[in-house]
XYZ file of C-alpha atoms in Angstrom:
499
model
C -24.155 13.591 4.482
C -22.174 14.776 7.324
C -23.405 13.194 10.224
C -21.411 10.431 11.707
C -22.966 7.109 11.320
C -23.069 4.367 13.460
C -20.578 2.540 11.559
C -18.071 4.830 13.662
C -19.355 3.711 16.848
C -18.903 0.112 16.442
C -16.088 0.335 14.700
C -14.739 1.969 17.903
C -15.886 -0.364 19.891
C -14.398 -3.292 18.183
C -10.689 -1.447 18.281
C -11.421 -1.021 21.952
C -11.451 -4.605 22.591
C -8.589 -5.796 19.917
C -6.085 -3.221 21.528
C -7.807 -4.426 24.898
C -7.064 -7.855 24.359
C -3.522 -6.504 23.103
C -2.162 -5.041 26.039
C -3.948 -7.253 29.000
C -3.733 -10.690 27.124
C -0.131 -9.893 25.008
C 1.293 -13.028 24.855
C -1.809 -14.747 24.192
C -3.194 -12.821 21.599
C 0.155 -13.136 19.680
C 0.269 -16.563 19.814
C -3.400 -16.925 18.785
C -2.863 -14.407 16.176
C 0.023 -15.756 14.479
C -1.376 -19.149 14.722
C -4.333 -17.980 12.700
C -2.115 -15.743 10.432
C -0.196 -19.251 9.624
C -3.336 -21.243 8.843
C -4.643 -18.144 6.597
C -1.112 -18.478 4.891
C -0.997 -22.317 4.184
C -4.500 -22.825 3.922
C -5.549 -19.930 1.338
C -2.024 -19.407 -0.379
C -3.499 -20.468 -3.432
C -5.975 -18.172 -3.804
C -4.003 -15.207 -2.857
C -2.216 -15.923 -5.869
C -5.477 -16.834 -7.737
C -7.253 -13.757 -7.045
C -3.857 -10.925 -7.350
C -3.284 -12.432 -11.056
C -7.040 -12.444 -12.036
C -6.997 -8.622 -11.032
C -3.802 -8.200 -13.163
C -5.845 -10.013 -16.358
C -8.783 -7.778 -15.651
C -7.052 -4.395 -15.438
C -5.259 -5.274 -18.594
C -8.979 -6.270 -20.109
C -10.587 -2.843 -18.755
C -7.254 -0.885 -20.309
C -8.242 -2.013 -23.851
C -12.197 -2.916 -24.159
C -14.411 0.051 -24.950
C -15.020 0.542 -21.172
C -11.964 2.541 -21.207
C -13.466 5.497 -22.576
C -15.798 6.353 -19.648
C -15.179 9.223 -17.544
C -15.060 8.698 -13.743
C -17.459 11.864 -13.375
C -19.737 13.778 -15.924
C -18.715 13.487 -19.654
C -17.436 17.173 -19.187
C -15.858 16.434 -15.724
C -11.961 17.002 -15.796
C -9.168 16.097 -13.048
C -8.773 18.224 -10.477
C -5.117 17.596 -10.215
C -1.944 17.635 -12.745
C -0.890 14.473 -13.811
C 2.366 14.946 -11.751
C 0.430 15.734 -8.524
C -1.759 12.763 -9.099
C 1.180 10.485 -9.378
C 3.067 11.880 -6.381
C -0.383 11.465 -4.501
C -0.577 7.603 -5.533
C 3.036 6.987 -4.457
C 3.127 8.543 -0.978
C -0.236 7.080 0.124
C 0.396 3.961 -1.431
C 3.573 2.461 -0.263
C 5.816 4.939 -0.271
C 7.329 4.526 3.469
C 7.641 1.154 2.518
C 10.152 1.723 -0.172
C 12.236 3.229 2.008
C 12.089 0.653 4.907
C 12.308 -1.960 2.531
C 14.819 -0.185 -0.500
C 18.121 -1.875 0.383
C 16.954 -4.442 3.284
C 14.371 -6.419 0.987
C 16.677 -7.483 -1.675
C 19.606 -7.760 0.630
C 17.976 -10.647 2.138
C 16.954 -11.874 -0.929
C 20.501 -12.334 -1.773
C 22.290 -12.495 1.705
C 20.156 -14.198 4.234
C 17.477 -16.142 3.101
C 17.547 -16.901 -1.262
C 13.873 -18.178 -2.668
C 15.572 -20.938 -4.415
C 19.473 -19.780 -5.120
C 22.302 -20.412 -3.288
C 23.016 -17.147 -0.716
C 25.388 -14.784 -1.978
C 25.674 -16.271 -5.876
C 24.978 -14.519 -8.919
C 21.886 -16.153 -9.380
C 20.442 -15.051 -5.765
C 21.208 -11.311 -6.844
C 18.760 -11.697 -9.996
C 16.133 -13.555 -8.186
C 16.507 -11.345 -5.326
C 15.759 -8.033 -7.574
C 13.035 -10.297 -10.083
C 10.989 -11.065 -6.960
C 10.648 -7.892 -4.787
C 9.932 -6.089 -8.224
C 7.222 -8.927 -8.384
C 5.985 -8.559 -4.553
C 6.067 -3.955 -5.186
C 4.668 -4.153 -8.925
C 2.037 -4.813 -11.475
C -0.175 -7.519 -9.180
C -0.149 -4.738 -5.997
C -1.411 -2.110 -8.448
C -3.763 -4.129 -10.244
C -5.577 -4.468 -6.958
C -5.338 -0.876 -5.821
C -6.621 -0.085 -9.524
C -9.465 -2.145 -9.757
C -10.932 -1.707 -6.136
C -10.244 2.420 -6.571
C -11.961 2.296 -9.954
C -15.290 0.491 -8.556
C -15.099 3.344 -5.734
C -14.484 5.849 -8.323
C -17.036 4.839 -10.904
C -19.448 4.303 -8.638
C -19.089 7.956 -6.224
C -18.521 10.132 -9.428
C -20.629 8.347 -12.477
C -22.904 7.063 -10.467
C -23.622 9.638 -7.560
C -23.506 7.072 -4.680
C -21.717 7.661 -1.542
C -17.776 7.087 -1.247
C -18.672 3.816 0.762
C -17.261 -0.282 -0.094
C -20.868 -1.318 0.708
C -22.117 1.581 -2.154
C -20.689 -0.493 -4.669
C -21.868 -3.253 -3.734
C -25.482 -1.935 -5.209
C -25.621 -3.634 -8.496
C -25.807 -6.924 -6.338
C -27.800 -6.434 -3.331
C -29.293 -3.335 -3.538
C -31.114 -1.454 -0.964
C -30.040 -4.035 1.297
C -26.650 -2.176 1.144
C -28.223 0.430 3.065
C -29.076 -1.657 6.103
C -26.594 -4.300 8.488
C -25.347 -6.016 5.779
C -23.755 -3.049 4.104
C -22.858 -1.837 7.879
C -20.940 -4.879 8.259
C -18.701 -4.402 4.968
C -18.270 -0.799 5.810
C -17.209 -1.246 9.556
C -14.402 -3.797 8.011
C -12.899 -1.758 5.425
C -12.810 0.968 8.797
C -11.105 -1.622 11.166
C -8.548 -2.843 8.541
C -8.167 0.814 7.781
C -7.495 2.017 10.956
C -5.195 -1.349 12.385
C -2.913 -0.857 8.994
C -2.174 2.715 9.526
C -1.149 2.255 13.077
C 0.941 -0.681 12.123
C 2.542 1.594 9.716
C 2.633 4.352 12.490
C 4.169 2.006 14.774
C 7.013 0.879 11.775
C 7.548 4.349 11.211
C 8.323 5.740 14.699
C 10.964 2.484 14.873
C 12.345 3.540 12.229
C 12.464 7.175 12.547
C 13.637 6.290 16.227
C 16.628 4.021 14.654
C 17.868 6.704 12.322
C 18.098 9.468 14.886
C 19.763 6.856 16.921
C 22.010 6.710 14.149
C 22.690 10.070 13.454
C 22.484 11.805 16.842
C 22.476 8.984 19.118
C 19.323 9.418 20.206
C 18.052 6.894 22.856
C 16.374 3.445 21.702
C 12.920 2.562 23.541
C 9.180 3.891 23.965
C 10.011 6.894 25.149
C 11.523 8.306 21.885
C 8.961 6.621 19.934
C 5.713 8.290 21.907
C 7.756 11.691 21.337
C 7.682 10.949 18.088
C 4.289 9.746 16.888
C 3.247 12.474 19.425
C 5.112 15.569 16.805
C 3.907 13.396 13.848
C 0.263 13.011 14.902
C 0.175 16.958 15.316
C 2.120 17.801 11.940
C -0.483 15.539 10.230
C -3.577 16.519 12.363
C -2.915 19.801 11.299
C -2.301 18.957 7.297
C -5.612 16.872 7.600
C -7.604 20.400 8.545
C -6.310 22.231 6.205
C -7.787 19.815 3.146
C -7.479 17.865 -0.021
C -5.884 20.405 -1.699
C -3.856 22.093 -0.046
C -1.948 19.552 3.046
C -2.240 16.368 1.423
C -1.315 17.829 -1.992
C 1.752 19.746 -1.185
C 3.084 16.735 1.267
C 2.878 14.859 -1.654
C 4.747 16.416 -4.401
C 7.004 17.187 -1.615
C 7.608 13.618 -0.841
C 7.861 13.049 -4.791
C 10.708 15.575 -4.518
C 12.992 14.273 -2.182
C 12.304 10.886 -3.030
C 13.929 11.668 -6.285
C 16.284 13.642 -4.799
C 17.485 10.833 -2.693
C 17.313 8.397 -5.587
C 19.319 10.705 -7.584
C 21.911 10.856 -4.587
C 22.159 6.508 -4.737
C 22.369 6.734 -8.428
C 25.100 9.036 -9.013
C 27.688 7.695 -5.920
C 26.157 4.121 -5.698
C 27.551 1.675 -8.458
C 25.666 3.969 -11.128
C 26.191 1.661 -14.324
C 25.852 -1.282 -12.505
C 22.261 -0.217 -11.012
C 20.770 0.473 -14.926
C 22.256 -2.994 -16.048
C 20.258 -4.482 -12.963
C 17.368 -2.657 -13.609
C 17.112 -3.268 -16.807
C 17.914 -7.457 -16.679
C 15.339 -7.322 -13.689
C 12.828 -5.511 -15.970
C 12.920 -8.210 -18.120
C 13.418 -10.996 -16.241
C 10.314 -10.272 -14.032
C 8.537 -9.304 -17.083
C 9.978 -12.777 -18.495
C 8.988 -14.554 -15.475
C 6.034 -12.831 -14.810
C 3.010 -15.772 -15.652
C 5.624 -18.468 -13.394
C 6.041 -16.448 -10.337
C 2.269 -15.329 -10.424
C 0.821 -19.044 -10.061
C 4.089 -20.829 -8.076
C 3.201 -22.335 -4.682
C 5.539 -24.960 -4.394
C 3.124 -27.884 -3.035
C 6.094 -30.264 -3.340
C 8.656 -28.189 -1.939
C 8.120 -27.440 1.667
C 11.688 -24.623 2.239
C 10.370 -23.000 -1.028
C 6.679 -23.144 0.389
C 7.859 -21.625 3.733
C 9.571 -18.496 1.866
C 6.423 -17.884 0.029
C 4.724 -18.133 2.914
C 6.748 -15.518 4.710
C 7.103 -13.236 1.506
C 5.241 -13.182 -1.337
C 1.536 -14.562 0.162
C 2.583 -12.484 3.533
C 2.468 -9.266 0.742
C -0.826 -10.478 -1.161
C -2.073 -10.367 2.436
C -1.001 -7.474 3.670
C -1.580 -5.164 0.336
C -5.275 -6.730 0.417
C -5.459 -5.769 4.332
C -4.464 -1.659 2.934
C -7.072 -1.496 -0.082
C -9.758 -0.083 1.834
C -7.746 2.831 2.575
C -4.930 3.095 -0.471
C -7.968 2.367 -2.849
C -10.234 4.861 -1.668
C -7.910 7.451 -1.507
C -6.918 7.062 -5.064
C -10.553 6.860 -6.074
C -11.087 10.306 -4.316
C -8.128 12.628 -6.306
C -9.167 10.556 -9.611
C -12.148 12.223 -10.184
C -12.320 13.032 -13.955
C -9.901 10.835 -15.983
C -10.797 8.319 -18.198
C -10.642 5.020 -16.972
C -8.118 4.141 -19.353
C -5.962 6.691 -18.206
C -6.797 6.275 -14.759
C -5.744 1.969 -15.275
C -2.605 2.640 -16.903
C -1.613 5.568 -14.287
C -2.353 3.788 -11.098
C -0.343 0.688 -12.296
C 2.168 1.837 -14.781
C 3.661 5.237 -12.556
C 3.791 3.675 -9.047
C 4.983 -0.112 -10.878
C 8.109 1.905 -12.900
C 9.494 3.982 -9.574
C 9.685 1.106 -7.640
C 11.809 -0.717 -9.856
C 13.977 2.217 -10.285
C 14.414 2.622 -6.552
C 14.553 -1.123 -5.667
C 17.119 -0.945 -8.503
C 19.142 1.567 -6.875
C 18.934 0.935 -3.562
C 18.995 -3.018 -2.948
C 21.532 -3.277 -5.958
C 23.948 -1.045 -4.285
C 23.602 -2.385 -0.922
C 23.942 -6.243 -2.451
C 27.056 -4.529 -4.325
C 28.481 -3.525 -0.731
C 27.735 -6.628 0.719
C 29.411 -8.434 -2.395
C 32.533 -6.378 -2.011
C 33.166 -7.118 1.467
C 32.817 -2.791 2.279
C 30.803 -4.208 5.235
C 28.263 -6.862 6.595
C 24.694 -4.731 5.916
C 22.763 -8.725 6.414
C 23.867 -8.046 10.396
C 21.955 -5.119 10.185
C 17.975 -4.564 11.320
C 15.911 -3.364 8.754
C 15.205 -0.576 10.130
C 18.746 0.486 10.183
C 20.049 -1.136 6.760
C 19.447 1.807 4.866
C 22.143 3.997 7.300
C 24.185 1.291 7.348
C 24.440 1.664 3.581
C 24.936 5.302 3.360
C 27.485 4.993 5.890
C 30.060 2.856 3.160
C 29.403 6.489 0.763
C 30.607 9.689 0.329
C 28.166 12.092 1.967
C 26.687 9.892 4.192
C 25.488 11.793 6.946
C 23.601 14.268 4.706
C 22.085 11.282 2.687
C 20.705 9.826 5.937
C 19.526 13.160 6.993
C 17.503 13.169 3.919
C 16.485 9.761 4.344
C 14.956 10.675 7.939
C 12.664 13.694 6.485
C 11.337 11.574 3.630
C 10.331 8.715 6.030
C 9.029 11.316 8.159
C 7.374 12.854 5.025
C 5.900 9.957 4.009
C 4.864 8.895 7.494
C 3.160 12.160 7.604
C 1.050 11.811 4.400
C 0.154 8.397 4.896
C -1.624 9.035 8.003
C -2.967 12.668 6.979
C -4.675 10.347 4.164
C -5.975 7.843 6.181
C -7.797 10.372 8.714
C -9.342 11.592 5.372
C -10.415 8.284 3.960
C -11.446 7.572 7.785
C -13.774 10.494 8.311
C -15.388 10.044 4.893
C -16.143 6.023 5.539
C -17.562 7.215 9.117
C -19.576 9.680 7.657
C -21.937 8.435 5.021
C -19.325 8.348 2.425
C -18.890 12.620 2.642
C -16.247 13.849 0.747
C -15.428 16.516 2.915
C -15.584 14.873 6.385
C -15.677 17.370 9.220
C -12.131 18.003 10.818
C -13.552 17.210 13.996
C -13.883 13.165 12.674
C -10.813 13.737 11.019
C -9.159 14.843 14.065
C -10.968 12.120 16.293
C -9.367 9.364 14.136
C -6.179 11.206 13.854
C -5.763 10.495 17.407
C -7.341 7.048 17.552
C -4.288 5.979 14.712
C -1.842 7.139 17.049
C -3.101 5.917 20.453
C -3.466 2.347 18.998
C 0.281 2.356 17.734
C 1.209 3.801 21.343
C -0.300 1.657 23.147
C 0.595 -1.309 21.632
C 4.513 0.074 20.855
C 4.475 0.034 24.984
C 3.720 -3.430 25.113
C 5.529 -4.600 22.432
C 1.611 -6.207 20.367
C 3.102 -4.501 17.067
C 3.596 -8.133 15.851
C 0.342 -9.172 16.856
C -1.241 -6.224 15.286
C 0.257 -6.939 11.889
C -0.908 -10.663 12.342
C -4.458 -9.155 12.846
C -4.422 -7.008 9.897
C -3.645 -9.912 7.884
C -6.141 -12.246 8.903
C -8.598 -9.336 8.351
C -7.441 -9.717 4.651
C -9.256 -13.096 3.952
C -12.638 -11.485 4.392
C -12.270 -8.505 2.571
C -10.774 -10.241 -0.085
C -14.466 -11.550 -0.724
C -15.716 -8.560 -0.559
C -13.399 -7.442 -3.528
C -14.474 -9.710 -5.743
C -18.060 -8.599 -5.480
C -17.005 -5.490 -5.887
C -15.853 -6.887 -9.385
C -18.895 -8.260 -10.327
C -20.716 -5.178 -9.448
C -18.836 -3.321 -11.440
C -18.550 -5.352 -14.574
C -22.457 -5.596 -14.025
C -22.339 -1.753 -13.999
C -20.097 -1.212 -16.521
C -22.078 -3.467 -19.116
C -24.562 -0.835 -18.764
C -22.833 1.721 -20.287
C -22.699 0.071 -23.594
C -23.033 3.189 -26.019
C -26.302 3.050 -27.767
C -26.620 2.621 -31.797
C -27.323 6.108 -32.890
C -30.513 5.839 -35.240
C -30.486 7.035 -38.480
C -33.221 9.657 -39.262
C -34.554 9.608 -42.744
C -35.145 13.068 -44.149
């Protein structure tokens, strides 16, 4: 189960010619790929909303029919992680780099720069600025990850099949799964796999680069970004050979730990009752709001259309584009819980600390910006969050902090992905060789490098969303395969014995 399949190969060989195309054709393939990211957007908007709030109905269905009794594993099978460690793992491969690129600049814009519907700067563009990015982080995101990581799950650990998309896909096609067709789905999942964690890479490193700019006035430009996916890719080359349980499991509840930390640090100097009156009117206004938002896509109202189109459908896009990975990682350290417990983990935990952060950070930044402290909205995204600490007490430590957690988190997310990367390229194994592990460690890295140098980071987040639409398909058979499966597993009527 070992042996690298061919599925590798050509997946490869089809990077080779995207980054290709990247770095000799830039300007085209930008403009070709955000031309076709556009028409994806307008053209299928519907049913990205469609499909992210019939996953939120079905997860809520699965929580409470009788299906939720079922063990992901052997009736006796328990987890092989605390509850605590399974959470921390969910939120730093999930999206936890993004909550602190996005913590105080999402809802700052929201508010500041460009409203969904409010006026800029009102009281009523701070509460739809907080309702919606809890909307566009929450309960819709983690439906998805939930229900594609539970057909992965069920179908690896009840089931026995290989941790493969195309495995699930059984039920439906059967051996046919086995041949191209099942190749196909497999070498998809490993392109929009690989593409998403170097966009993230690439992020990262700008980020990374922008707060030691900051803080040390470290130079701007490729240079100190190759330096630094360079010490990143060896920090997580070397957590991805140690294992499962040991690198990826202490990065974790390390990241959970000064992710708090930091949060604690916002929460007790930011505008501390202010943030728990936000959070908790957000709470319920997105809960309030929750069925209107869900279905909205303004057909008759072409500025409203244009911010979905750059927010909310961009996100059902790009979440969709990271399932392969996020999913499949989850399914991996959720190997005996219940699938009840494993529903209402994967979309309560990671739902409720991104409100509390989003809480904390964008309500204290729109609370600067408010009070006239300074202009964050001037500020690149990359560099709102310093630009926030620098209005409070403490500031250079806090942005110290901030640094090491995005480095953290960078860290984890791509010692994950190597993981989830060896173990699509090799049958489905769940202990991939580190030599795979260590070949796509360095395939990540090189992609964002090279395309960092030429400035394609745009055009490689266009790809990765186009590359959405298809495997958006292939999540809904994965639904149907599993509610086939799953039907199945009806408990049989004991028979009475008559003595």
């Amino acid at each position: 189960m070992r042996k690298i399949s061919n599925v590798f190969y050509i997946t490869i060989g089809l990077i080779i010619l995207a980054v290709g195309y990247g770095v000799l054709a830039k300007d085209n393939f930008e403009a070709v790929t955000t031309s076709i990211k556009s028409f994806v957007s307008s053209s299928f908007g519907w049913y990205y909303m469609l499909l992210l709030s019939f996953l939120l109905v079905l997860s809520v269905f699965v929580i409470f029919s009788p299906a939720g009794k079922i063990r992901l594993g052997k009736d006796d099978d328990r987890p092989s992680f605390s509850t605590a460690t399974w959470i921390a793992m969910l939120f730093s491969a999930g999206m936890g780099i993004g909550l602190v690129f996005y913590g105080a600049a999402e809802p700052l814009s929201h508010y500041a720069i460009n409203p969904a519907t409010a006026e800029p700067n009102t009281d009523a563009a701070f509460k739809e600025a907080m309702r919606y990015t809890f909307f566009h982080w929450g309960l819709h995101v983690w439906a998805m990850y939930g229900i594609v990581a539970l057909s992965l799950a069920y179908f690896q650990f009840r089931k026995g099949e290989p941790g493969l998309i195309s495995a699930t896909l059984k039920p439906i096609f059967g051996k046919k799964m086995e041949g191209p067709l099942g190749g196909l789905i497999d070498v998809i999942a490993i392109f929009a796999t690989a593409f998403g964690v170097a966009t993230s890479l690439g992020f990262g490193a700008v980020q990374i680069n922008a707060g030691l700019n900051y803080l040390f006035g470290f130079t701007i430009g490729f240079t100190s970004q190759l330096i630094i996916i360079a010490i990143v890719t060896v920090l997580f080359i070397m957590s991805a050979w140690s294992g499962l349980s040991k690198g990826i499991k202490y990065l974790s509840n390390t990241n959970l730990i000064l992710a708090l930390a930091l949060l604690g640090f916002v929460l007790i100097l930011g505008p501390t009752l202010l943030i728990f009156d936000i959070f908790t009117d957000s709470l319920g206004g997105y809960l309030a709001n929750l069925v209107s938002m869900s279905f909205r896509t303004a057909p008759l109202n072409a500025d409203y259309r244009d911010w979905l189109d750059s927010w909310t459908i961009f996100y059902w896009a790009w979440w969709i584009s990271w399932a392969p990975f996020v999913s499949m990682f989850i399914a991996r350290v959720s190997k005996g819980r219940t699938i009840r417990e494993f529903m209402i983990g994967v979309m309560l935990a990671p739902t409720l600390l991104s409100a509390i952060w989003f809480s904390a950070f964008g309500t204290t930044a729109i609370n600067i910006q408010r009070e006239g402290v300074a202009d964050l909205a001037k500020a690149s995204t990359e560099l709102t969050i310093f630009e926030m600490f620098n209005t409070m007490p403490m500031s250079f430590i806090a942005s110290v902090f901030a640094v090491i957690l995005i480095a953290s988190f960078f860290i984890t997310s791509a010692d994950s992905a190597t993981f989830v990367l060896g173990m699509q390229s090799t049958y489905g194994s769940l202990t991939p060789p580190n030599s795979v592990k260590i070949i796509w460690g360095v395939i990540q890295s090189a992609i964002a490098i090279i395309l960092l140098s030429v400035n394609g980071l745009t055009a490689l987040q266009n790809t990765i969303i186009i590359a959405a639409l298809p495997f958006s398909f292939i999540m809904l058979l994965m639904v149907i395969s599993l509610i086939k499966a799953l039907q199945g597993e009806r408990p049989k009527k004991k028979v009475k014995v008559r003595e």
